GROMACS .gro file of C-alpha atoms in nm:
model
  459
    1MET     CA    1   6.527  -2.114  -6.248
    2ILE     CA    2   6.375  -2.241  -5.928
    3ALA     CA    3   6.665  -2.097  -5.729
    4ASN     CA    4   6.629  -1.760  -5.897
    5SER     CA    5   6.255  -1.758  -5.826
    6ILE     CA    6   6.311  -1.836  -5.458
    7VAL     CA    7   6.568  -1.557  -5.431
    8ARG     CA    8   6.330  -1.308  -5.594
    9HIS     CA    9   6.049  -1.402  -5.350
   10MET     CA   10   6.284  -1.367  -5.051
   11LEU     CA   11   6.402  -1.026  -5.161
   12ARG     CA   12   6.043  -0.914  -5.219
   13ASP     CA   13   5.937  -1.037  -4.870
   14MET     CA   14   6.236  -0.872  -4.705
   15ALA     CA   15   6.156  -0.544  -4.875
   16ARG     CA   16   5.794  -0.572  -4.760
   17TYR     CA   17   5.893  -0.649  -4.397
   18SER     CA   18   6.144  -0.366  -4.403
   19LYS     CA   19   5.872  -0.121  -4.505
   20ILE     CA   20   5.637  -0.254  -4.235
   21ARG     CA   21   5.915  -0.225  -3.971
   22THR     CA   22   5.992   0.129  -4.080
   23LEU     CA   23   5.626   0.230  -4.066
   24ALA     CA   24   5.588   0.071  -3.720
   25THR     CA   25   5.893   0.257  -3.589
   26VAL     CA   26   5.770   0.590  -3.726
   27PHE     CA   27   5.423   0.533  -3.577
   28ALA     CA   28   5.562   0.440  -3.233
   29THR     CA   29   5.795   0.742  -3.229
   30ALA     CA   30   5.512   0.975  -3.327
   31SER     CA   31   5.281   0.830  -3.061
   32ILE     CA   32   5.538   0.868  -2.781
   33THR     CA   33   5.620   1.222  -2.891
   34PHE     CA   34   5.249   1.314  -2.896
   35LEU     CA   35   5.194   1.172  -2.545
   36LEU     CA   36   5.495   1.356  -2.404
   37LEU     CA   37   5.387   1.683  -2.559
   38GLN     CA   38   5.032   1.639  -2.431
   39SER     CA   39   5.160   1.554  -2.081
   40THR     CA   40   5.379   1.864  -2.079
   41CYS     CA   41   5.087   2.081  -2.192
   42ASP     CA   42   4.863   1.934  -1.922
   43GLU     CA   43   5.127   2.000  -1.654
   44LYS     CA   44   5.164   2.358  -1.771
   45LYS     CA   45   4.789   2.408  -1.752
   46MET     CA   46   4.770   2.255  -1.405
   47MET     CA   47   5.076   2.423  -1.256
   48GLY     CA   48   5.055   2.756  -1.433
   49GLY     CA   49   5.366   2.709  -1.642
   50LEU     CA   50   5.693   2.519  -1.634
   51ASN     CA   51   5.853   2.744  -1.373
   52ASN     CA   52   5.582   2.655  -1.119
   53GLN     CA   53   5.597   2.278  -1.164
   54ARG     CA   54   5.567   2.076  -0.842
   55MET     CA   55   5.708   1.727  -0.818
   56VAL     CA   56   5.533   1.679  -0.481
   57GLN     CA   57   5.156   1.669  -0.513
   58ARG     CA   58   4.960   1.861  -0.251
   59SER     CA   59   4.712   1.576  -0.205
   60THR     CA   60   4.973   1.311  -0.129
   61ASP     CA   61   4.862   1.119   0.184
   62HIS     CA   62   5.095   0.967   0.440
   63VAL     CA   63   5.011   0.698   0.692
   64ILE     CA   64   5.116   0.666   1.052
   65LYS     CA   65   5.027   0.371   1.275
   66ASP     CA   66   4.928   0.379   1.641
   67LYS     CA   67   5.157   0.121   1.804
   68GLN     CA   68   4.912   0.050   2.085
   69THR     CA   69   4.599  -0.007   1.876
   70ASP     CA   70   4.756  -0.085   1.534
   71LYS     CA   71   4.514   0.169   1.390
   72GLU     CA   72   4.638   0.365   1.089
   73TYR     CA   73   4.587   0.739   1.040
   74GLU     CA   74   4.633   0.930   0.718
   75TYR     CA   75   4.783   1.277   0.727
   76SER     CA   76   4.848   1.533   0.455
   77ARG     CA   77   4.885   1.905   0.407
   78ASP     CA   78   4.517   1.919   0.308
   79MET     CA   79   4.396   1.791   0.646
   80PRO     CA   80   4.246   2.037   0.902
   81LEU     CA   81   4.552   2.087   1.121
   82ILE     CA   82   4.500   2.290   1.439
   83PHE     CA   83   4.748   2.566   1.524
   84ILE     CA   84   4.750   2.725   1.871
   85GLY     CA   85   4.947   3.046   1.908
   86GLY     CA   86   4.975   3.392   2.053
   87MET     CA   87   5.215   3.565   2.287
   88PRO     CA   88   5.404   3.345   2.532
   89ARG     CA   89   5.236   3.349   2.875
   90SER     CA   90   4.893   3.413   2.721
   91GLY     CA   91   4.731   3.075   2.794
   92THR     CA   92   4.862   2.868   2.502
   93THR     CA   93   4.971   2.582   2.730
   94LEU     CA   94   4.634   2.568   2.907
   95MET     CA   95   4.456   2.570   2.571
   96ARG     CA   96   4.661   2.284   2.432
   97ALA     CA   97   4.626   2.082   2.757
   98MET     CA   98   4.247   2.113   2.745
   99LEU     CA   99   4.243   2.006   2.378
  100ASP     CA  100   4.491   1.726   2.448
  101ALA     CA  101   4.244   1.584   2.699
  102HIS     CA  102   4.002   1.519   2.410
  103PRO     CA  103   4.036   1.158   2.284
  104ASP     CA  104   4.038   1.269   1.917
  105VAL     CA  105   4.297   1.548   1.944
  106ARG     CA  106   4.673   1.541   1.998
  107CYS     CA  107   4.879   1.858   2.040
  108GLY     CA  108   5.186   1.767   2.241
  109GLU     CA  109   5.472   1.983   2.360
  110GLU     CA  110   5.615   2.284   2.178
  111THR     CA  111   5.832   2.181   1.883
  112ARG     CA  112   6.032   2.508   1.887
  113VAL     CA  113   6.169   2.439   1.538
  114ILE     CA  114   5.853   2.530   1.345
  115PRO     CA  115   5.845   2.902   1.437
  116ARG     CA  116   6.220   2.924   1.376
  117LEU     CA  117   6.186   2.779   1.026
  118LEU     CA  118   5.904   3.020   0.948
  119SER     CA  119   6.115   3.307   1.079
  120MET     CA  120   6.404   3.203   0.854
  121ARG     CA  121   6.173   3.206   0.554
  122GLN     CA  122   6.058   3.558   0.641
  123GLN     CA  123   6.420   3.673   0.662
  124TRP     CA  124   6.495   3.525   0.319
  125ARG     CA  125   6.196   3.707   0.175
  126LYS     CA  126   6.283   4.040   0.336
  127SER     CA  127   6.640   4.040   0.204
  128VAL     CA  128   6.631   4.135  -0.165
  129LYS     CA  129   6.987   4.013  -0.213
  130GLU     CA  130   6.929   3.679  -0.040
  131HIS     CA  131   6.603   3.621  -0.227
  132ALA     CA  132   6.777   3.692  -0.558
  133ARG     CA  133   7.052   3.441  -0.471
  134LEU     CA  134   6.794   3.174  -0.390
  135LEU     CA  135   6.615   3.232  -0.719
  136GLU     CA  136   6.949   3.215  -0.903
  137ALA     CA  137   7.009   2.876  -0.742
  138GLY     CA  138   6.667   2.749  -0.851
  139LEU     CA  139   6.515   2.778  -0.502
  140THR     CA  140   6.193   2.938  -0.614
  141ASP     CA  141   5.904   3.006  -0.377
  142PRO     CA  142   5.719   2.684  -0.476
  143VAL     CA  143   6.034   2.478  -0.408
  144ILE     CA  144   6.086   2.632  -0.064
  145ASP     CA  145   5.715   2.609   0.017
  146ASP     CA  146   5.706   2.237  -0.065
  147ALA     CA  147   6.016   2.172   0.146
  148LEU     CA  148   5.893   2.373   0.445
  149THR     CA  149   5.541   2.232   0.447
  150ALA     CA  150   5.669   1.876   0.414
  151PHE     CA  151   5.905   1.930   0.708
  152ILE     CA  152   5.641   2.101   0.924
  153LEU     CA  153   5.387   1.828   0.846
  154GLU     CA  154   5.627   1.549   0.943
  155ILE     CA  155   5.717   1.726   1.269
  156ILE     CA  156   5.353   1.775   1.368
  157ALA     CA  157   5.252   1.422   1.271
  158LYS     CA  158   5.539   1.232   1.427
  159HIS     CA  159   5.651   1.416   1.740
  160GLY     CA  160   5.367   1.258   1.937
  161ASP     CA  161   5.107   0.984   1.931
  162PRO     CA  162   4.883   0.968   1.622
  163ALA     CA  163   4.526   1.095   1.644
  164PRO     CA  164   4.234   1.182   1.412
  165ARG     CA  165   4.305   1.555   1.463
  166LEU     CA  166   4.663   1.680   1.485
  167CYS     CA  167   4.747   2.004   1.660
  168ASN     CA  168   5.056   2.222   1.698
  169LYS     CA  169   5.122   2.461   1.983
  170ASP     CA  170   5.412   2.699   1.925
  171PRO     CA  171   5.317   3.053   2.037
  172PHE     CA  172   5.493   3.254   1.765
  173THR     CA  173   5.390   3.022   1.481
  174LEU     CA  174   5.087   3.245   1.427
  175LYS     CA  175   5.314   3.536   1.334
  176SER     CA  176   5.316   3.356   0.997
  177MET     CA  177   4.943   3.278   0.993
  178THR     CA  178   4.868   3.408   0.644
  179TYR     CA  179   5.155   3.206   0.498
  180LEU     CA  180   5.044   2.891   0.683
  181HIS     CA  181   4.693   2.947   0.551
  182ASP     CA  182   4.832   2.941   0.196
  183VAL     CA  183   5.031   2.619   0.233
  184PHE     CA  184   4.788   2.439   0.469
  185PRO     CA  185   4.458   2.550   0.310
  186HIS     CA  186   4.235   2.369   0.562
  187GLY     CA  187   4.431   2.456   0.876
  188GLN     CA  188   4.248   2.622   1.167
  189TYR     CA  189   4.397   2.872   1.410
  190LEU     CA  190   4.328   2.945   1.777
  191LEU     CA  191   4.478   3.284   1.865
  192MET     CA  192   4.516   3.315   2.242
  193ILE     CA  193   4.463   3.670   2.368
  194ARG     CA  194   4.534   3.787   2.721
  195ASP     CA  195   4.550   4.122   2.895
  196GLY     CA  196   4.890   4.259   2.792
  197ARG     CA  197   4.964   4.378   3.145
  198ALA     CA  198   4.919   4.027   3.284
  199THR     CA  199   5.119   3.874   2.997
  200VAL     CA  200   5.412   4.113   3.041
  201HIS     CA  201   5.414   4.074   3.420
  202SER     CA  202   5.426   3.695   3.381
  203ILE     CA  203   5.711   3.720   3.127
  204ILE     CA  204   5.916   3.939   3.361
  205GLU     CA  205   5.832   3.750   3.680
  206ARG     CA  206   5.918   3.411   3.530
  207LYS     CA  207   6.216   3.545   3.334
  208VAL     CA  208   6.088   3.415   3.000
  209THR     CA  209   6.350   3.513   2.743
  210ILE     CA  210   6.207   3.634   2.412
  211THR     CA  211   6.426   3.768   2.131
  212GLY     CA  212   6.409   4.147   2.125
  213PHE     CA  213   6.238   4.180   2.466
  214ASP     CA  214   6.412   4.355   2.754
  215ILE     CA  215   6.267   4.148   3.038
  216THR     CA  216   6.388   4.400   3.295
  217SER     CA  217   6.163   4.674   3.154
  218TYR     CA  218   5.783   4.678   3.170
  219ARG     CA  219   5.778   4.970   2.929
  220ASP     CA  220   5.983   4.791   2.661
  221CYS     CA  221   5.794   4.462   2.698
  222LEU     CA  222   5.455   4.631   2.667
  223LYS     CA  223   5.562   4.800   2.343
  224LYS     CA  224   5.689   4.470   2.203
  225TRP     CA  225   5.373   4.291   2.320
  226ASN     CA  226   5.163   4.550   2.138
  227THR     CA  227   5.354   4.503   1.811
  228ALA     CA  228   5.344   4.122   1.820
  229VAL     CA  229   4.977   4.095   1.916
  230GLU     CA  230   4.874   4.354   1.657
  231SER     CA  231   5.045   4.154   1.382
  232MET     CA  232   4.885   3.823   1.483
  233TYR     CA  233   4.540   3.975   1.539
  234ASN     CA  234   4.544   4.148   1.199
  235GLN     CA  235   4.639   3.821   1.031
  236CYS     CA  236   4.358   3.645   1.215
  237LEU     CA  237   4.111   3.897   1.074
  238GLN     CA  238   4.268   3.861   0.730
  239VAL     CA  239   4.226   3.482   0.705
  240GLY     CA  240   3.870   3.520   0.831
  241PRO     CA  241   3.642   3.379   1.105
  242GLN     CA  242   3.608   3.046   0.923
  243TRP     CA  243   3.975   2.971   0.986
  244CYS     CA  244   4.082   3.179   1.288
  245LEU     CA  245   3.914   3.209   1.629
  246PRO     CA  246   4.042   3.460   1.888
  247VAL     CA  247   4.023   3.300   2.234
  248TYR     CA  248   4.037   3.531   2.535
  249TYR     CA  249   4.227   3.368   2.818
  250GLU     CA  250   4.022   3.544   3.087
  251GLN     CA  251   3.693   3.423   2.937
  252LEU     CA  252   3.824   3.070   2.893
  253VAL     CA  253   3.915   3.061   3.263
  254LEU     CA  254   3.592   3.224   3.383
  255HIS     CA  255   3.358   3.024   3.155
  256PRO     CA  256   3.547   2.709   3.048
  257GLU     CA  257   3.251   2.499   2.932
  258GLU     CA  258   3.097   2.778   2.726
  259TRP     CA  259   3.424   2.853   2.553
  260MET     CA  260   3.531   2.493   2.502
  261ARG     CA  261   3.196   2.420   2.335
  262LYS     CA  262   3.256   2.721   2.111
  263ILE     CA  263   3.613   2.609   2.033
  264LEU     CA  264   3.520   2.247   1.957
  265GLY     CA  265   3.231   2.367   1.742
  266PHE     CA  266   3.471   2.590   1.549
  267LEU     CA  267   3.707   2.294   1.501
  268LYS     CA  268   3.417   2.061   1.410
  269VAL     CA  269   3.515   1.820   1.688
  270ASP     CA  270   3.249   1.640   1.892
  271TRP     CA  271   3.192   1.758   2.247
  272ASP     CA  272   3.360   1.558   2.525
  273THR     CA  273   3.352   1.653   2.894
  274SER     CA  274   3.714   1.539   2.935
  275VAL     CA  275   3.829   1.880   2.805
  276LEU     CA  276   3.705   2.031   3.134
  277HIS     CA  277   3.919   1.796   3.343
  278HIS     CA  278   4.259   1.805   3.174
  279GLU     CA  279   4.437   1.764   3.509
  280ASP     CA  280   4.308   1.406   3.533
  281ALA     CA  281   4.482   1.304   3.208
  282ILE     CA  282   4.828   1.444   3.281
  283GLY     CA  283   5.104   1.183   3.270
  284LYS     CA  284   4.869   0.893   3.200
  285PRO     CA  285   4.901   0.650   2.903
  286GLY     CA  286   4.728   0.806   2.606
  287GLY     CA  287   4.679   1.122   2.810
  288ILE     CA  288   4.864   1.454   2.827
  289SER     CA  289   5.241   1.471   2.802
  290LEU     CA  290   5.395   1.782   2.958
  291SER     CA  291   5.740   1.919   2.887
  292ARG     CA  292   5.968   1.973   3.184
  293ARG     CA  293   6.127   2.262   2.994
  294GLU     CA  294   5.814   2.473   2.936
  295ARG     CA  295   5.751   2.750   3.186
  296SER     CA  296   5.375   2.688   3.223
  297THR     CA  297   5.394   2.316   3.296
  298ASP     CA  298   5.376   2.356   3.673
  299GLN     CA  299   5.057   2.564   3.643
  300VAL     CA  300   4.846   2.337   3.422
  301VAL     CA  301   4.875   2.044   3.665
  302LYS     CA  302   4.590   2.215   3.852
  303PRO     CA  303   4.226   2.236   3.741
  304VAL     CA  304   4.114   2.554   3.565
  305ASN     CA  305   4.136   2.828   3.831
  306LEU     CA  306   4.144   3.205   3.880
  307GLU     CA  307   4.490   3.233   4.039
  308ALA     CA  308   4.669   3.402   3.747
  309LEU     CA  309   4.400   3.651   3.647
  310SER     CA  310   4.504   3.949   3.861
  311LYS     CA  311   4.858   3.867   3.974
  312TRP     CA  312   4.991   4.169   3.788
  313VAL     CA  313   4.784   4.423   3.983
  314GLY     CA  314   5.007   4.647   4.191
  315LYS     CA  315   5.330   4.515   4.034
  316ILE     CA  316   5.369   4.751   3.737
  317PRO     CA  317   5.553   5.085   3.797
  318LYS     CA  318   5.327   5.389   3.826
  319ASP     CA  319   5.487   5.580   3.537
  320VAL     CA  320   5.416   5.282   3.311
  321ILE     CA  321   5.057   5.259   3.436
  322ASP     CA  322   5.008   5.629   3.357
  323ASP     CA  323   5.131   5.579   2.998
  324MET     CA  324   4.953   5.247   2.945
  325ALA     CA  325   4.709   5.369   2.679
  326LYS     CA  326   4.997   5.505   2.467
  327LEU     CA  327   5.234   5.216   2.527
  328ALA     CA  328   4.981   4.945   2.441
  329PRO     CA  329   4.690   5.077   2.229
  330MET     CA  330   4.600   4.717   2.142
  331LEU     CA  331   4.456   4.682   2.494
  332ALA     CA  332   4.165   4.909   2.406
  333ARG     CA  333   4.129   4.757   2.059
  334LEU     CA  334   4.094   4.410   2.209
  335GLY     CA  335   3.835   4.530   2.461
  336TYR     CA  336   4.049   4.581   2.772
  337ASP     CA  337   4.032   4.905   2.971
  338PRO     CA  338   4.391   5.038   2.996
  339ARG     CA  339   4.289   5.262   3.288
  340ALA     CA  340   4.124   4.989   3.496
  341ASN     CA  341   4.351   4.877   3.777
  342PRO     CA  342   4.233   4.624   3.880
  343PRO     CA  343   4.013   4.536   3.581
  344ASN     CA  344   3.677   4.363   3.587
  345TYR     CA  345   3.698   4.054   3.365
  346GLY     CA  346   3.361   3.915   3.473
  347LYS     CA  347   3.215   3.663   3.719
  348PRO     CA  348   3.331   3.300   3.716
  349ASP     CA  349   3.099   3.004   3.659
  350LYS     CA  350   3.008   2.773   3.948
  351PHE     CA  351   3.226   2.505   3.792
  352VAL     CA  352   3.532   2.728   3.835
  353LEU     CA  353   3.440   2.822   4.192
  354ASP     CA  354   3.409   2.450   4.271
  355ASN     CA  355   3.758   2.402   4.126
  356GLU     CA  356   3.886   2.675   4.357
  357ASP     CA  357   3.733   2.491   4.653
  358ARG     CA  358   3.894   2.164   4.542
  359ILE     CA  359   4.233   2.330   4.518
  360MET     CA  360   4.195   2.487   4.864
  361LYS     CA  361   4.077   2.159   5.015
  362ASP     CA  362   4.356   1.950   4.863
  363ASN     CA  363   4.616   2.226   4.865
  364GLU     CA  364   4.895   1.994   4.980
  365LYS     CA  365   4.827   1.756   4.691
  366TRP     CA  366   4.841   2.029   4.426
  367GLN     CA  367   5.144   2.193   4.583
  368HIS     CA  368   5.317   1.855   4.585
  369ASN     CA  369   5.238   1.806   4.216
  370MET     CA  370   5.375   2.151   4.134
  371GLN     CA  371   5.690   2.090   4.337
  372GLN     CA  372   5.748   1.761   4.158
  373VAL     CA  373   5.734   1.934   3.821
  374GLN     CA  374   5.964   2.212   3.943
  375GLU     CA  375   6.215   1.959   4.081
  376GLN     CA  376   6.213   1.772   3.750
  377LYS     CA  377   6.283   2.101   3.572
  378LYS     CA  378   6.580   2.164   3.800
  379VAL     CA  379   6.718   1.816   3.732
  380VAL     CA  380   6.686   1.869   3.356
  381ASP     CA  381   6.848   2.213   3.381
  382LYS     CA  382   7.136   2.069   3.583
  383LEU     CA  383   7.193   1.785   3.335
  384LEU     CA  384   7.187   2.026   3.041
  385GLU     CA  385   7.435   2.257   3.213
  386GLN     CA  386   7.667   1.964   3.289
  387GLU     CA  387   7.648   1.848   2.929
  388LYS     CA  388   7.720   2.199   2.808
  389GLN     CA  389   8.027   2.229   3.029
  390ARG     CA  390   8.149   1.884   2.920
  391ASP     CA  391   8.113   1.979   2.555
  392LYS     CA  392   8.317   2.292   2.617
  393VAL     CA  393   8.595   2.099   2.787
  394GLU     CA  394   8.602   1.842   2.506
  395GLY     CA  395   8.607   2.115   2.244
  396LYS     CA  396   8.270   2.025   2.090
  397ASP     CA  397   8.142   2.379   2.118
  398PRO     CA  398   8.306   2.583   1.836
  399SER     CA  399   8.205   2.908   2.002
  400TYR     CA  400   8.396   2.827   2.319
  401ILE     CA  401   8.727   3.009   2.378
  402PRO     CA  402   8.939   2.896   2.675
  403PRO     CA  403   9.025   3.163   2.934
  404GLN     CA  404   9.346   3.351   2.859
  405ASP     CA  405   9.533   3.213   3.159
  406LYS     CA  406   9.442   2.853   3.065
  407ARG     CA  407   9.498   2.878   2.693
  408PRO     CA  408   9.801   2.668   2.588
  409SER     CA  409  10.091   2.877   2.456
  410LEU     CA  410  10.312   2.779   2.163
  411ASN     CA  411  10.654   2.686   2.308
  412ILE     CA  412  10.894   2.651   2.012
  413ALA     CA  413  11.183   2.527   2.225
  414LYS     CA  414  10.965   2.254   2.376
  415LEU     CA  415  10.843   2.150   2.027
  416GLN     CA  416  11.202   2.125   1.906
  417GLN     CA  417  11.301   1.915   2.206
  418ASP     CA  418  11.003   1.680   2.158
  419THR     CA  419  11.091   1.647   1.790
  420ARG     CA  420  11.449   1.549   1.863
  421GLU     CA  421  11.337   1.293   2.121
  422LYS     CA  422  11.094   1.133   1.873
  423GLN     CA  423  11.361   1.116   1.602
  424GLY     CA  424  11.623   0.961   1.825
  425PRO     CA  425  11.991   1.059   1.848
  426ARG     CA  426  12.102   1.290   1.571
  427PRO     CA  427  12.377   1.132   1.351
  428HIS     CA  428  12.725   1.280   1.377
  429GLN     CA  429  12.792   1.557   1.134
  430ASP     CA  430  13.068   1.359   0.963
  431GLU     CA  431  12.828   1.071   0.903
  432GLU     CA  432  12.607   1.300   0.698
  433PHE     CA  433  12.881   1.333   0.438
  434ALA     CA  434  13.076   1.074   0.242
  435ASN     CA  435  13.433   1.109   0.132
  436ASN     CA  436  13.463   1.040  -0.237
  437GLY     CA  437  13.831   0.956  -0.209
  438HIS     CA  438  13.949   1.286  -0.353
  439GLY     CA  439  13.923   1.483  -0.029
  440GLU     CA  440  13.578   1.619  -0.120
  441ARG     CA  441  13.283   1.586   0.116
  442ARG     CA  442  12.949   1.520  -0.050
  443PRO     CA  443  12.610   1.444   0.108
  444ASN     CA  444  12.578   1.085   0.211
  445PRO     CA  445  12.293   0.921   0.011
  446LYS     CA  446  12.181   0.765   0.336
  447PHE     CA  447  12.069   1.107   0.462
  448ALA     CA  448  11.997   1.275   0.130
  449LYS     CA  449  11.616   1.239   0.163
  450ARG     CA  450  11.589   1.375   0.512
  451ALA     CA  451  11.291   1.609   0.558
  452GLU     CA  452  11.371   1.974   0.515
  453GLY     CA  453  11.263   2.251   0.747
  454PRO     CA  454  11.331   2.317   1.113
  455TYR     CA  455  11.035   2.111   1.246
  456PRO     CA  456  11.006   1.797   1.033
  457ALA     CA  457  10.779   1.625   1.284
  458LEU     CA  458  10.524   1.904   1.243
  459ARG     CA  459  10.509   1.892   0.863
   0.00000   0.00000   0.00000
């Protein structure tokens, strides 16, 4: 009786615990399901639907440490990045050198990869077929945007020393200004503008190669200048004066303090007189690093001066001068007189005239500095050419084709001879067959597995 009572109590307790366990499992499953559904709904509301989900949050901050001071700087795509751009030879290098002289700003050399990546994206978007293929592969616009902006941000942040304000100077980057404004919502843009006649003359004189430009033709280069500048200027107007500031090279050179105060005010950076003396910071620790490959490097080693303002006067063919208003209508739109030859850009400040006197007084010093930069460029060019030739000889360049008279020919007889020498003496014909005792000759098993084909060593 006692045993039966104990058994009944045990069974009753087990049944009760089983019900409790079942209820607990059902409750836990329901709770997890509810949380997952709510999370999915929240993501859809935030991202505008499942197709636009982003696994990389826009506000994600990264940290980079200054090795000299051990100070840490945060950087993200929401920070106010500075982009300097415009046509090559329009003062972008001078602008970035003057900003680089500020203790809170770091621009650095041209990256070259950023405008190329942006150009690739434009090509993908223009091609209906290519865009459709990317979408088919799951490479939607948000996916590509996240990848591109992450790459661009890392390049800007890490290709130079850290600083409170990071800056990028790649002239043609601003051809994608409206796109950059979408993916870097707090970025600010300095569009360098220069008289197209001076820009084109500098491009041709210095042999600056630009895709699509015929640098032997003033007429062609002026047309291409007009198209490129029109695109960038229109985008500057589109993003608005809060984000884009057109900077006229001539006015920056004639009135450097006035314009640098305007530029720093636009960027919300405190004024510092060091921006007027960029030449003093070149090559110094924590100062300005110049690329030996950029064409303008040898010019910015000098203080701000008037040397380049009117170099183009008298150098452009007369028939091009006569058609200037038609070839480059953007000149008039930007405020330049296409018929003025030479033009009147204005009177320089006393500060600039004093710089001119300094340069004249210490002409040997500045010429020596320029020659040093030019010699370093020649050394780099020579090393690059040697490396290129070495890669060709070693076959590292897949596009290289040896000259016809040096290309090795396929000598079958020589290959056969080399094969026989590697294999050793060929066995006598009789050794290849075995006599079975009945007068029949059958293949000798010793040679039965010999490789077939005329060139066994090549198989």
